[in-house]
Amino acid sequence: MTDITGQIGLRRFGTTPIARGIEWATDSHTHHVVTAVSPTMCVSAEPGGVRYRAISDYPHLDWSKFDLSREQKQLIINAAHEYVTRPTPYNLAIYPPLLFQKLTGHKVDGWVAEWLSRRPNENCSQLSDDIYNKAGIHLFPDIAELVTPGDFERYYLARGWL
């Protein structure tokens, strides 16, 4: 088994109404994003907060293929640990702006986006992006606010990872 430590996993093709709703709202087939902190564990933002989860808890994940150094992996692990060890509630406030984006076709920006990005709350895709940012790896330099599971899927597609 390849060491996936530091890689980002996408959970795609949901079967529940919530998973399908997220996929619909983000114009993608992805409804959840996690970051591996070891070959068997990941960090996940979900209702109830940010927590460690066994990778085996997810039936199938499509993993990124970043060429990470040992130092980068350690920075990712450290950043993930910060979110798990401090109270980090789930970011339910992201759902109305995502619905707005889907219905109007306009990216949420301005004060709403700034407010969402300053909140201590995290949703799954925001968490993975924030972990990478803390590790000095900036995946979405043109997206300062709402990073969605669909943004990660499009990132993977552009690199031929899906």
Tab-separated table of N, CA, C and O in Angstrom, residues 4-50:
chain	number	residue	atom	x	y	z
A	4	ILE	N	-0.256	7.326	1.909
A	4	ILE	CA	-1.076	8.463	1.465
A	4	ILE	C	-1.031	9.622	2.460
A	4	ILE	O	-1.787	10.588	2.313
A	5	THR	N	-0.152	9.538	3.445
A	5	THR	CA	-0.058	10.600	4.447
A	5	THR	C	0.104	11.956	3.768
A	5	THR	O	0.962	12.121	2.899
A	6	GLY	N	-0.752	12.895	4.153
A	6	GLY	CA	-0.711	14.244	3.601
A	6	GLY	C	-1.592	14.444	2.379
A	6	GLY	O	-1.839	15.577	1.974
A	7	GLN	N	-2.067	13.377	1.791
A	7	GLN	CA	-2.889	13.483	0.591
A	7	GLN	C	-4.337	13.827	0.960
A	7	GLN	O	-4.783	13.594	2.079
A	8	ILE	N	-5.053	14.367	-0.014
A	8	ILE	CA	-6.447	14.759	0.169
A	8	ILE	C	-7.333	13.752	-0.564
A	8	ILE	O	-7.094	13.441	-1.733
A	9	GLY	N	-8.342	13.255	0.141
A	9	GLY	CA	-9.253	12.267	-0.434
A	9	GLY	C	-10.620	12.866	-0.705
A	9	GLY	O	-11.140	13.636	0.101
A	10	LEU	N	-11.186	12.500	-1.836
A	10	LEU	CA	-12.531	12.948	-2.213
A	10	LEU	C	-13.490	11.772	-2.118
A	10	LEU	O	-13.221	10.688	-2.644
A	11	ARG	N	-14.611	12.011	-1.473
A	11	ARG	CA	-15.686	11.023	-1.441
A	11	ARG	C	-16.713	11.455	-2.478
A	11	ARG	O	-17.270	12.550	-2.389
A	12	ARG	N	-16.990	10.576	-3.427
A	12	ARG	CA	-17.801	10.945	-4.580
A	12	ARG	C	-19.012	10.022	-4.722
A	12	ARG	O	-19.056	8.959	-4.153
A	13	PHE	N	-19.955	10.492	-5.551
A	13	PHE	CA	-21.141	9.713	-5.927
A	13	PHE	C	-21.936	9.270	-4.697
A	13	PHE	O	-22.134	8.087	-4.441
A	14	GLY	N	-22.412	10.263	-3.950
A	14	GLY	CA	-23.192	10.009	-2.744
A	14	GLY	C	-24.524	9.356	-3.027
A	14	GLY	O	-25.084	9.474	-4.120
A	15	THR	N	-25.042	8.689	-2.016
A	15	THR	CA	-26.336	8.017	-2.145
A	15	THR	C	-27.385	8.598	-1.203
A	15	THR	O	-28.564	8.288	-1.339
A	16	THR	N	-26.968	9.443	-0.264
A	16	THR	CA	-27.929	10.045	0.658
A	16	THR	C	-28.414	11.377	0.098
A	16	THR	O	-27.732	12.003	-0.727
A	17	PRO	N	-29.572	11.849	0.544
A	17	PRO	CA	-30.058	13.141	0.063
A	17	PRO	C	-29.085	14.299	0.358
A	17	PRO	O	-28.913	15.179	-0.484
A	18	ILE	N	-28.450	14.295	1.520
A	18	ILE	CA	-27.501	15.371	1.838
A	18	ILE	C	-26.298	15.324	0.911
A	18	ILE	O	-25.874	16.342	0.369
A	19	ALA	N	-25.731	14.141	0.712
A	19	ALA	CA	-24.579	14.000	-0.182
A	19	ALA	C	-24.938	14.437	-1.598
A	19	ALA	O	-24.193	15.200	-2.230
A	20	ARG	N	-26.074	13.997	-2.090
A	20	ARG	CA	-26.493	14.395	-3.443
A	20	ARG	C	-26.771	15.889	-3.522
A	20	ARG	O	-26.502	16.523	-4.537
A	21	GLY	N	-27.298	16.468	-2.439
A	21	GLY	CA	-27.537	17.910	-2.408
A	21	GLY	C	-26.241	18.701	-2.481
A	21	GLY	O	-26.162	19.714	-3.190
A	22	ILE	N	-25.226	18.249	-1.765
A	22	ILE	CA	-23.922	18.923	-1.827
A	22	ILE	C	-23.352	18.810	-3.234
A	22	ILE	O	-22.824	19.780	-3.789
A	23	GLU	N	-23.437	17.643	-3.829
A	23	GLU	CA	-22.940	17.455	-5.191
A	23	GLU	C	-23.693	18.358	-6.168
A	23	GLU	O	-23.077	18.980	-7.042
A	24	TRP	N	-24.999	18.438	-6.035
A	24	TRP	CA	-25.804	19.307	-6.902
A	24	TRP	C	-25.392	20.768	-6.720
A	24	TRP	O	-25.168	21.483	-7.691
A	25	ALA	N	-25.266	21.201	-5.463
A	25	ALA	CA	-24.960	22.607	-5.183
A	25	ALA	C	-23.558	23.002	-5.625
A	25	ALA	O	-23.320	24.170	-5.929
A	26	THR	N	-22.640	22.045	-5.682
A	26	THR	CA	-21.258	22.369	-6.052
A	26	THR	C	-20.922	21.934	-7.487
A	26	THR	O	-19.755	21.947	-7.874
A	27	ASP	N	-21.946	21.559	-8.249
A	27	ASP	CA	-21.747	21.143	-9.647
A	27	ASP	C	-20.638	20.095	-9.774
A	27	ASP	O	-19.701	20.249	-10.556
A	28	SER	N	-20.765	19.052	-8.973
A	28	SER	CA	-19.730	18.023	-8.989
A	28	SER	C	-20.332	16.684	-8.594
A	28	SER	O	-21.532	16.577	-8.337
A	29	HIS	N	-19.464	15.677	-8.520
A	29	HIS	CA	-19.851	14.364	-8.017
A	29	HIS	C	-19.216	14.121	-6.652
A	29	HIS	O	-19.162	12.986	-6.190
A	30	THR	N	-18.696	15.182	-6.028
A	30	THR	CA	-17.977	15.070	-4.756
A	30	THR	C	-18.779	15.726	-3.644
A	30	THR	O	-19.232	16.852	-3.788
A	31	HIS	N	-18.920	15.009	-2.511
A	31	HIS	CA	-19.684	15.560	-1.398
A	31	HIS	C	-18.892	15.633	-0.093
A	31	HIS	O	-19.366	16.210	0.877
A	32	HIS	N	-17.683	15.071	-0.052
A	32	HIS	CA	-16.901	15.133	1.178
A	32	HIS	C	-15.412	15.095	0.836
A	32	HIS	O	-15.007	14.446	-0.129
A	33	VAL	N	-14.629	15.814	1.659
A	33	VAL	CA	-13.185	15.915	1.464
A	33	VAL	C	-12.510	15.648	2.805
A	33	VAL	O	-12.944	16.161	3.835
A	34	VAL	N	-11.451	14.819	2.795
A	34	VAL	CA	-10.676	14.530	4.001
A	34	VAL	C	-9.193	14.679	3.685
A	34	VAL	O	-8.791	14.669	2.517
A	35	THR	N	-8.384	14.767	4.738
A	35	THR	CA	-6.932	14.826	4.578
A	35	THR	C	-6.309	13.707	5.399
A	35	THR	O	-6.584	13.577	6.600
A	36	ALA	N	-5.470	12.884	4.750
A	36	ALA	CA	-4.818	11.761	5.435
A	36	ALA	C	-3.705	12.273	6.338
A	36	ALA	O	-2.877	13.074	5.916
A	37	VAL	N	-3.687	11.784	7.576
A	37	VAL	CA	-2.627	12.138	8.516
A	37	VAL	C	-1.735	10.931	8.818
A	37	VAL	O	-0.764	11.039	9.562
A	38	SER	N	-2.068	9.794	8.253
A	38	SER	CA	-1.268	8.565	8.330
A	38	SER	C	-1.810	7.638	7.238
A	38	SER	O	-2.810	7.973	6.600
A	39	PRO	N	-1.199	6.492	7.038
A	39	PRO	CA	-1.749	5.566	6.040
A	39	PRO	C	-3.143	5.040	6.383
A	39	PRO	O	-3.845	4.549	5.514
A	40	THR	N	-3.561	5.168	7.654
A	40	THR	CA	-4.850	4.598	8.064
A	40	THR	C	-5.823	5.606	8.673
A	40	THR	O	-6.972	5.262	8.920
A	41	MET	N	-5.373	6.838	8.930
A	41	MET	CA	-6.213	7.841	9.592
A	41	MET	C	-6.280	9.117	8.763
A	41	MET	O	-5.337	9.463	8.047
A	42	CYS	N	-7.415	9.806	8.915
A	42	CYS	CA	-7.594	11.091	8.239
A	42	CYS	C	-8.243	12.061	9.206
A	42	CYS	O	-8.691	11.676	10.286
A	43	VAL	N	-8.298	13.312	8.806
A	43	VAL	CA	-9.009	14.323	9.570
A	43	VAL	C	-10.198	14.757	8.715
A	43	VAL	O	-10.084	14.883	7.496
A	44	SER	N	-11.338	14.952	9.382
A	44	SER	CA	-12.587	15.240	8.682
A	44	SER	C	-13.367	16.304	9.436
A	44	SER	O	-13.452	16.257	10.666
A	45	ALA	N	-13.933	17.253	8.710
A	45	ALA	CA	-14.869	18.218	9.302
A	45	ALA	C	-16.266	17.709	8.992
A	45	ALA	O	-16.597	17.424	7.839
A	46	GLU	N	-17.068	17.601	10.034
A	46	GLU	CA	-18.424	17.084	9.884
A	46	GLU	C	-19.279	17.653	11.003
A	46	GLU	O	-18.731	18.219	11.953
A	47	PRO	N	-20.581	17.543	10.891
A	47	PRO	CA	-21.406	18.019	11.999
A	47	PRO	C	-20.909	17.399	13.310
A	47	PRO	O	-20.666	16.202	13.382
A	48	GLY	N	-20.702	18.245	14.288
A	48	GLY	CA	-20.097	17.804	15.538
A	48	GLY	C	-18.666	18.270	15.668
A	48	GLY	O	-18.105	18.243	16.751
A	49	GLY	N	-18.068	18.699	14.570
A	49	GLY	CA	-16.722	19.257	14.626
A	49	GLY	C	-15.692	18.506	13.808
A	49	GLY	O	-16.005	17.558	13.096
A	50	VAL	N	-14.463	18.953	13.954
A	50	VAL	CA	-13.336	18.338	13.256
A	50	VAL	C	-12.836	17.182	14.114
A	50	VAL	O	-12.675	17.315	15.322
